[in-house]
mmCIF file of C-alpha atoms in Angstrom:
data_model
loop_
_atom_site.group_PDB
_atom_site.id
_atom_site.type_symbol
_atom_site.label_atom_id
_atom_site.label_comp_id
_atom_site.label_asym_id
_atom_site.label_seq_id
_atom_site.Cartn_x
_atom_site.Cartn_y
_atom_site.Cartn_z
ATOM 1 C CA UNK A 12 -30.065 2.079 23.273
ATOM 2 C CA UNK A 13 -32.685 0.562 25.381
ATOM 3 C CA UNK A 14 -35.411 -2.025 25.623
ATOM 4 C CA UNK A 15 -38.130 -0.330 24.082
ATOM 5 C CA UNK A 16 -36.246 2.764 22.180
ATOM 6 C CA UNK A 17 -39.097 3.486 18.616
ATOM 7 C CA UNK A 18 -36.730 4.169 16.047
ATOM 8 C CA UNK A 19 -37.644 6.007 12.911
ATOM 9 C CA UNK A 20 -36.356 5.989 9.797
ATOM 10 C CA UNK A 21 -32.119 6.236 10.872
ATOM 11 C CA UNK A 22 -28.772 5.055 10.462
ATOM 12 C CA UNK A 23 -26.647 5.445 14.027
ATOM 13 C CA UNK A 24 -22.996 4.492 14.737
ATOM 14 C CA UNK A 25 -22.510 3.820 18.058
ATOM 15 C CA UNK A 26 -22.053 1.461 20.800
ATOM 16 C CA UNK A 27 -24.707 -1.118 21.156
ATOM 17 C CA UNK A 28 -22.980 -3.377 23.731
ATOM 18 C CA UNK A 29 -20.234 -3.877 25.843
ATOM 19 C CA UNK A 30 -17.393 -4.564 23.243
ATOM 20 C CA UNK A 31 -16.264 -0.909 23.164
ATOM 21 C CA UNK A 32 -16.198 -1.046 19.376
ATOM 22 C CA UNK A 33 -19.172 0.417 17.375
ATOM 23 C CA UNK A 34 -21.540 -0.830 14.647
ATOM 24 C CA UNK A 35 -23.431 0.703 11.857
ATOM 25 C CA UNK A 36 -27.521 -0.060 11.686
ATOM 26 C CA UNK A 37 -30.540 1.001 10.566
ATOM 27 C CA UNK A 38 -33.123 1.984 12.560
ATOM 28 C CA UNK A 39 -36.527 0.624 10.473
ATOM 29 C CA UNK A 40 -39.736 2.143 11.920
ATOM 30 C CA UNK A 41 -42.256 0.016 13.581
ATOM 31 C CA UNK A 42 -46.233 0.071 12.579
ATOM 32 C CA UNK A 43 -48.437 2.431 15.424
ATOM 33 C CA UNK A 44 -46.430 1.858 18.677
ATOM 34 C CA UNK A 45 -44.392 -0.955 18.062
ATOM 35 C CA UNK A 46 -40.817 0.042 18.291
ATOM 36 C CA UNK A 47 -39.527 -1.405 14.924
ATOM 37 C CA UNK A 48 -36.448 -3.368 14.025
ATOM 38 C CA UNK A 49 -32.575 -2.232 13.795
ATOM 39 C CA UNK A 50 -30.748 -4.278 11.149
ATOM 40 C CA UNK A 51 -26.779 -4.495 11.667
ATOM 41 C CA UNK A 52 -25.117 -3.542 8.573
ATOM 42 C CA UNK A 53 -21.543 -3.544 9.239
ATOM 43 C CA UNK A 54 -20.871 -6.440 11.305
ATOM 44 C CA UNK A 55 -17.113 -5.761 10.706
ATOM 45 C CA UNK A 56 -17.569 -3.596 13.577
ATOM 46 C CA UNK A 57 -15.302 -0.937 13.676
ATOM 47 C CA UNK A 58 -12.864 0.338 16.615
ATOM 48 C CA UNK A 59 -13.420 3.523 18.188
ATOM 49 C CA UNK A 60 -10.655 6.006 18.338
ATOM 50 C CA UNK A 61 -9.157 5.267 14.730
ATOM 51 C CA UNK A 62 -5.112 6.865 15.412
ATOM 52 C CA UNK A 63 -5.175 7.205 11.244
ATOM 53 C CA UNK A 64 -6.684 10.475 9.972
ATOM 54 C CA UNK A 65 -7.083 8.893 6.404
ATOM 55 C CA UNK A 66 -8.607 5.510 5.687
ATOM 56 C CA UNK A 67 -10.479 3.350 3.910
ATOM 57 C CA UNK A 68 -11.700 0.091 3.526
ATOM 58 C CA UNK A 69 -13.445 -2.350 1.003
ATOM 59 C CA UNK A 70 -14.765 -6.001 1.015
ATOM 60 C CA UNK A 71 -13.538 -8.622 -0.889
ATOM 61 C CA UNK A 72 -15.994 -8.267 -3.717
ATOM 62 C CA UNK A 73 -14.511 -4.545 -3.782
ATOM 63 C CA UNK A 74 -17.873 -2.599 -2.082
ATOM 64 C CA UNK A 75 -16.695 -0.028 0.209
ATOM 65 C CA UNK A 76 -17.613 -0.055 3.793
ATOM 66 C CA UNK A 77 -15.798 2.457 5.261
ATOM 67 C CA UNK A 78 -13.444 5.336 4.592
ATOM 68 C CA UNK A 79 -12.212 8.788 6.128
ATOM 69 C CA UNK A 80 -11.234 11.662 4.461
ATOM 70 C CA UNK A 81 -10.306 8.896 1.570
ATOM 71 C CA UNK A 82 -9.247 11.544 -0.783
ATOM 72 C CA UNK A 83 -5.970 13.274 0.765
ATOM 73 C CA UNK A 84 -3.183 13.357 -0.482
ATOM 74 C CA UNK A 85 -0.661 12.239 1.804
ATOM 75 C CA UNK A 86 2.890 10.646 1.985
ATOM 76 C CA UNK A 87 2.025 7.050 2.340
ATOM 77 C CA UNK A 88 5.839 5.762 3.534
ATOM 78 C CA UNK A 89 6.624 2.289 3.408
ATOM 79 C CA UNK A 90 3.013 1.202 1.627
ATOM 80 C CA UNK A 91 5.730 2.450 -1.158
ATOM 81 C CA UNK A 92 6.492 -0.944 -1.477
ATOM 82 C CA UNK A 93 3.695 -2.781 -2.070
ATOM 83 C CA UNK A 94 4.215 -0.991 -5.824
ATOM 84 C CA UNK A 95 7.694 -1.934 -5.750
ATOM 85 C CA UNK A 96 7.232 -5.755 -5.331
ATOM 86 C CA UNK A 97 4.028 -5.624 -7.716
ATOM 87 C CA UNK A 98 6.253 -4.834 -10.185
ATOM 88 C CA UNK A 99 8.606 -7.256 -9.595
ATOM 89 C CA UNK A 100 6.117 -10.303 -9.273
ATOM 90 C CA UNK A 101 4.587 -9.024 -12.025
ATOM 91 C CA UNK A 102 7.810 -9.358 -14.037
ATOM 92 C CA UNK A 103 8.573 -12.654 -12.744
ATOM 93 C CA UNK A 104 4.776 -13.852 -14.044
ATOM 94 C CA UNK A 105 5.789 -13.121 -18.187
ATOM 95 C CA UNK A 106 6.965 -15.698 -20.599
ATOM 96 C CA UNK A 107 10.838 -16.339 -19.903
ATOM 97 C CA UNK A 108 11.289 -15.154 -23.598
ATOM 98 C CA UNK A 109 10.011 -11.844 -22.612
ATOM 99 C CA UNK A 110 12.663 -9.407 -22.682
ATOM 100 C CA UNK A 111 10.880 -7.823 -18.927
ATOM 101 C CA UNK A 112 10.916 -11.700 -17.373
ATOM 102 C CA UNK A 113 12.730 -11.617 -13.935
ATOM 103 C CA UNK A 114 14.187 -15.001 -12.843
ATOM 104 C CA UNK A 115 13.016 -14.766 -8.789
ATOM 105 C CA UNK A 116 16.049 -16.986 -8.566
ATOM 106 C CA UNK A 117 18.565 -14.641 -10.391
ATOM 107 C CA UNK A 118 21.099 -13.158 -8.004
ATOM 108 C CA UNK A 119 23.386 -9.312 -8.166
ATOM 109 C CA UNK A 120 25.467 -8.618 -5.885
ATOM 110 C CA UNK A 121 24.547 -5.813 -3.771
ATOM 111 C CA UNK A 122 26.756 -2.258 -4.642
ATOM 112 C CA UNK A 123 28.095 0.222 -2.444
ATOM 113 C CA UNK A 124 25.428 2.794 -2.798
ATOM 114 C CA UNK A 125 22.175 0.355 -1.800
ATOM 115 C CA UNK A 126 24.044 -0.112 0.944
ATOM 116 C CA UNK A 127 25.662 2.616 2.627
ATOM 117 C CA UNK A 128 23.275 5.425 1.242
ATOM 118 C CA UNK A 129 19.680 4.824 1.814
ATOM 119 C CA UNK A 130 18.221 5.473 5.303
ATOM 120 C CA UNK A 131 15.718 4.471 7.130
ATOM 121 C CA UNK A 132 14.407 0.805 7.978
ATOM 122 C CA UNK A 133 17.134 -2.281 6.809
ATOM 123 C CA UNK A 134 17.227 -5.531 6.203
ATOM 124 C CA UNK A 135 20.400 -4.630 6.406
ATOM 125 C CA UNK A 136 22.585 -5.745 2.850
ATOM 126 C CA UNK A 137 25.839 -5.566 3.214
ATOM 127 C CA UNK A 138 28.112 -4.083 0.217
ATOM 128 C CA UNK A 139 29.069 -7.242 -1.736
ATOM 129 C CA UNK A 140 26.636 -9.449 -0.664
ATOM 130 C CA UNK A 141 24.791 -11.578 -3.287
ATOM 131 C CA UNK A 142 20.978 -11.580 -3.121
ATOM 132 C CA UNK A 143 18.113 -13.279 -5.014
ATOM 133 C CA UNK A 144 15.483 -11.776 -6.230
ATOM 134 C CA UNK A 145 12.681 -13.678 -4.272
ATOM 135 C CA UNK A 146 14.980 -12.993 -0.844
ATOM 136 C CA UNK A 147 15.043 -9.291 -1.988
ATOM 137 C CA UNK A 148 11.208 -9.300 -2.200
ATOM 138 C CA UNK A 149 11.044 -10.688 1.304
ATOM 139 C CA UNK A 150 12.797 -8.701 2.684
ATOM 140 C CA UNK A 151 10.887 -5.532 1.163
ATOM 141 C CA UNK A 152 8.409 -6.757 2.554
ATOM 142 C CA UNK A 153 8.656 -8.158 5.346
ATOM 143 C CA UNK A 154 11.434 -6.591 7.405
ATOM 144 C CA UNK A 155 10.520 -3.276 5.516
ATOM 145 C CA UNK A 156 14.180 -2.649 4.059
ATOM 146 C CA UNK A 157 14.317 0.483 2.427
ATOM 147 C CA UNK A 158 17.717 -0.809 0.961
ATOM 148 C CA UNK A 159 16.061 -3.920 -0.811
ATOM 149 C CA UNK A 160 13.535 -2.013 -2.354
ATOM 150 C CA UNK A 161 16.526 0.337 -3.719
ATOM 151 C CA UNK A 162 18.098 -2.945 -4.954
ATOM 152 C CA UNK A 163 14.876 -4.292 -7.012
ATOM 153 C CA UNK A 164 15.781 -0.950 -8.829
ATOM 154 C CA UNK A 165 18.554 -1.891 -9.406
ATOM 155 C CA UNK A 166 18.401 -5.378 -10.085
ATOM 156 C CA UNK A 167 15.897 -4.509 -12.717
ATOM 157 C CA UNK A 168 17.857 -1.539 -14.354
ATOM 158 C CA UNK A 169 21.321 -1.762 -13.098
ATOM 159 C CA UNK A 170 23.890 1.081 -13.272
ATOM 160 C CA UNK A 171 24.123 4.005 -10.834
ATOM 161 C CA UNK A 172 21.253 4.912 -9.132
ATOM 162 C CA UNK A 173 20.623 8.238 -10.873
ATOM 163 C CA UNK A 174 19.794 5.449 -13.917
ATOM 164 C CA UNK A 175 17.954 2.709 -11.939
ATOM 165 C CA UNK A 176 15.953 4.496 -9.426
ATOM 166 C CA UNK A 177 15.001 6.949 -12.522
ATOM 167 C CA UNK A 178 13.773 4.334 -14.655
ATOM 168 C CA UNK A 179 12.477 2.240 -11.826
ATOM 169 C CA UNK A 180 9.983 5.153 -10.808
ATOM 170 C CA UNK A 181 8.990 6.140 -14.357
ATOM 171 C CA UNK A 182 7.742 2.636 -14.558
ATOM 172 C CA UNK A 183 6.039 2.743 -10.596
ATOM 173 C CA UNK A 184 4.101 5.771 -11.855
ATOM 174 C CA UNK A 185 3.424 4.252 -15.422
ATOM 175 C CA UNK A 186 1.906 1.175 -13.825
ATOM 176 C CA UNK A 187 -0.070 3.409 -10.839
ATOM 177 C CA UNK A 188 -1.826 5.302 -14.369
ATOM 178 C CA UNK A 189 -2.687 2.178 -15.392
ATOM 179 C CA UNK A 190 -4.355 0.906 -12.023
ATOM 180 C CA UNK A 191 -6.517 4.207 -12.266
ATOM 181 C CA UNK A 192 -4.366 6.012 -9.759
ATOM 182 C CA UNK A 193 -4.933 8.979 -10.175
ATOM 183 C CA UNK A 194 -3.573 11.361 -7.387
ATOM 184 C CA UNK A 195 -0.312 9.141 -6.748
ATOM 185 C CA UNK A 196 3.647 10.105 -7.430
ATOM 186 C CA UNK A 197 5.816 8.159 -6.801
ATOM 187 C CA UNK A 198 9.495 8.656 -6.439
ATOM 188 C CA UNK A 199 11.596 6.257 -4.877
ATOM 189 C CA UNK A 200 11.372 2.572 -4.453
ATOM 190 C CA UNK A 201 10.866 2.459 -0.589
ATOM 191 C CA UNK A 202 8.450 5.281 0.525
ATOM 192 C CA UNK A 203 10.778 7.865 1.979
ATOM 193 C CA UNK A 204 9.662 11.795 1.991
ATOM 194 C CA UNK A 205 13.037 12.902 0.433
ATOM 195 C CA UNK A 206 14.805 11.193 -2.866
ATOM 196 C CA UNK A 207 17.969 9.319 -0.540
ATOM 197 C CA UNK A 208 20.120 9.395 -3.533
ATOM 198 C CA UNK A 209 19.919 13.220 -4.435
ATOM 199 C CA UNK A 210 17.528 12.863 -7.420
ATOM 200 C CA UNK A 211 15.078 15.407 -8.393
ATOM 201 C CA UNK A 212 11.848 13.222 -9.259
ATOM 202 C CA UNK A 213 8.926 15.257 -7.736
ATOM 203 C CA UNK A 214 6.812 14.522 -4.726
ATOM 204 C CA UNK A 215 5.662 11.439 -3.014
ATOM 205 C CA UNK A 216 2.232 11.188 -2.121
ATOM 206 C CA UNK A 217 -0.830 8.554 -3.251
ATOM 207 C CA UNK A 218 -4.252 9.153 -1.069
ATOM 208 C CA UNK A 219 -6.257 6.092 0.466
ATOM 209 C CA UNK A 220 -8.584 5.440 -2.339
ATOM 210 C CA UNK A 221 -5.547 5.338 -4.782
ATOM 211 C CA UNK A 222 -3.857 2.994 -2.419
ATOM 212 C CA UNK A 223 -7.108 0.582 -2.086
ATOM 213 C CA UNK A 224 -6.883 0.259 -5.458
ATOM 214 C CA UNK A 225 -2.905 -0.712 -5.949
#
């Protein structure tokens, strides 16, 4: 744009200055030849040259302000695990007479399978080790383990993983329907493409919107 542009009636994205990063306005026409105003309406001012082909984003008093293509379905990796440790803190929040309470201070000790069979990112555990529940959380989280999220399974269900992971994802997807997520499935803990453990639980896949709202 330049000194002087009249702008009609518009909205433009596009650079307005030297940032390299656009902006969203309005273009709101002027009266006879005066050239108007253009009101900035996104001042989060988004980045050119997004790498993500799916997105989306909304304020903190949930309007949306941006998306792409917010509707695919797609595998959604190790955003897996926000679910996982929503579940978790959730279980930790209950009354401690609730039979689902989770003590974040409980410990199990870690089996073989968490920690010699799931690929991927680890914290790493080591077969034997003993392991809060709040450290396991961390660790989800933060280092992205693959093999902690497989051990909030089990710390929550116990037994082999053909019974924890099971009931662990029948309860992810029971808590995505109630969130209103529609075109998610979940099935494992950590956000891999194939089940690690052999189990035949369906596909994996939520879409941006879905994920905005977990």
């Amino acid at each position: 744009t330049e000194s002087g542009d009249e702008f009609g009636a518009a909205l433009c994205f596009g650079r307005f200055d030297n940032t390299n990063k656009g902006t969203f306005v309005v273009g709101a026409p002027g009266e006879d030849s005066d050239a108007g105003m253009v009101h900035v309406i996104a001042p989060w001012r988004q980045v050119y040259g997004l790498s993500g082909a799916q997105s989306i984003v909304y304020d903190c008093e949930n309007n949306l302000v941006f998306s792409a293509k917010p509707f695919d379905q797609v595998w959604i990796a190790s955003i897996t695990k926000t679910m996982t440790c929503l579940i978790a803190a959730e279980r930790s929040q209950l009354p401690s007479n609730d039979p689902r309470y989770l003590d974040l201070d409980a410990e199990i000790i870690i089996p073989e399978w968490v920690a010699d069979e799931i690929p991927g990112s680890q914290v790493p555990l080591s077969e034997g080790e003993r392991i809060n529940l709040r450290d396991l959380m961390y660790t989800c989280m933060m280092l992205s383990g693959n093999d902690a999220a497989n051990a909030i399974a089990y710390f929550i269900y116990g037994g082999a993983p053909e019974i924890c992971v099971t009931a662990f994802v029948t309860e992810m997807n029971q808590r995505a329907a109630q969130l209103g997520m529609n075109d998610t499935h979940f099935h494992n803990p950590a956000g891999l493409d194939n089940e690690p453990v052999g189990l035949e639980l369906g596909e994996h896949y939520s879409t941006p919107d879905d994920m905005a709202k977990l």
